[in-house]
Coordinates of C-alpha atoms in Angstrom, one line a residue:
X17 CA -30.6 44.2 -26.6
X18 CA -31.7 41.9 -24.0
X19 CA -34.5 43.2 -21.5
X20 CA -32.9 42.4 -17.9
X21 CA -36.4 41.6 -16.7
X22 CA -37.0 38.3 -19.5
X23 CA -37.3 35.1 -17.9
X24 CA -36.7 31.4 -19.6
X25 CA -39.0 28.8 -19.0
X26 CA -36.7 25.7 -19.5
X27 CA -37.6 21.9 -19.1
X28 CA -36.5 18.7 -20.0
X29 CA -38.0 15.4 -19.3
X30 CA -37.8 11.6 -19.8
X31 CA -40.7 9.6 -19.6
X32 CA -40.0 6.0 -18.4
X33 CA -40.9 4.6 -22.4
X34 CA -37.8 6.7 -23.0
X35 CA -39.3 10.1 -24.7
X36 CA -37.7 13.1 -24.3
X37 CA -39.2 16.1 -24.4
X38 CA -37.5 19.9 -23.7
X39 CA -38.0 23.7 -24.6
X40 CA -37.6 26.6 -23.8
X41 CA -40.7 29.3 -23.1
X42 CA -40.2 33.0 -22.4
X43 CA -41.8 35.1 -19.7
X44 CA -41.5 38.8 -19.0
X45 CA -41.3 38.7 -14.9
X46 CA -39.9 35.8 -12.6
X47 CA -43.7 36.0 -11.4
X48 CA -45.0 35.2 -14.9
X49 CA -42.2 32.8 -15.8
X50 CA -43.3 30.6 -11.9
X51 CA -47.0 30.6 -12.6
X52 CA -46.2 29.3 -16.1
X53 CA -43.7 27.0 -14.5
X54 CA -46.4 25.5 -12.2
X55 CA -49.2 25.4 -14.3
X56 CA -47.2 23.4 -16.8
X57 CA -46.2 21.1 -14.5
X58 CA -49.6 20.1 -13.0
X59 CA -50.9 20.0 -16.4
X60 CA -47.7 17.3 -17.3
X61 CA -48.4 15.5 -13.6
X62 CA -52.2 14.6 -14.6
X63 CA -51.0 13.5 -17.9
X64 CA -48.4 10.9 -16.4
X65 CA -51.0 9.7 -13.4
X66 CA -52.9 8.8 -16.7
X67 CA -50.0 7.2 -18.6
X68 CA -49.0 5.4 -15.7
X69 CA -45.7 6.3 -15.8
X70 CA -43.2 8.1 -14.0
X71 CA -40.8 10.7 -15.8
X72 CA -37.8 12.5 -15.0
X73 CA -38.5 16.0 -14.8
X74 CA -36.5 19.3 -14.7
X75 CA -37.9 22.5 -14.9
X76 CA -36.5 25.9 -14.5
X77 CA -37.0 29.4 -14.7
X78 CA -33.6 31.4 -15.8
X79 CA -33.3 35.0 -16.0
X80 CA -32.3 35.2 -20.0
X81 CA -29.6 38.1 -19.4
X82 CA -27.4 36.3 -16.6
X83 CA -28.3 32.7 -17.6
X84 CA -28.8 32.2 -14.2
X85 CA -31.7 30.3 -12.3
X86 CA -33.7 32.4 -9.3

């Protein structure tokens, strides 16, 4: 049985050297699953200001019952 309160974590990028990366992270609140979301993506802007390059980037959080985004 699903809890109606789980939130999914889900990204997928591209880096411009043509890696793709995606997953999926769980999160019990939408408040959890958005400070996950924006710490992750700070930490994945200051590795691509190193690399020089600049990916394609789609993050979401999904409430895992609906499938639906916020």
């Amino acid at each position: 049985m699903l809890n109606a309160s789980m939130w999914i974590f889900v990204w997928l990028s591209v880096a411009a050297h043509g890696v793709v990366s995606s997953g999926t992270i769980e999160f019990p609140t939408k408040e959890a699953c958005e400070a996950g979301k924006k710490s992750w993506g700070e930490m994945y802007v200051t590795q691509t200001e190193r690399g020089g390059s600049a990916p394609y980037l789609d993050a979401k959080c999904i409430q895992k019952q609906t499938g639906k985004p916020q």
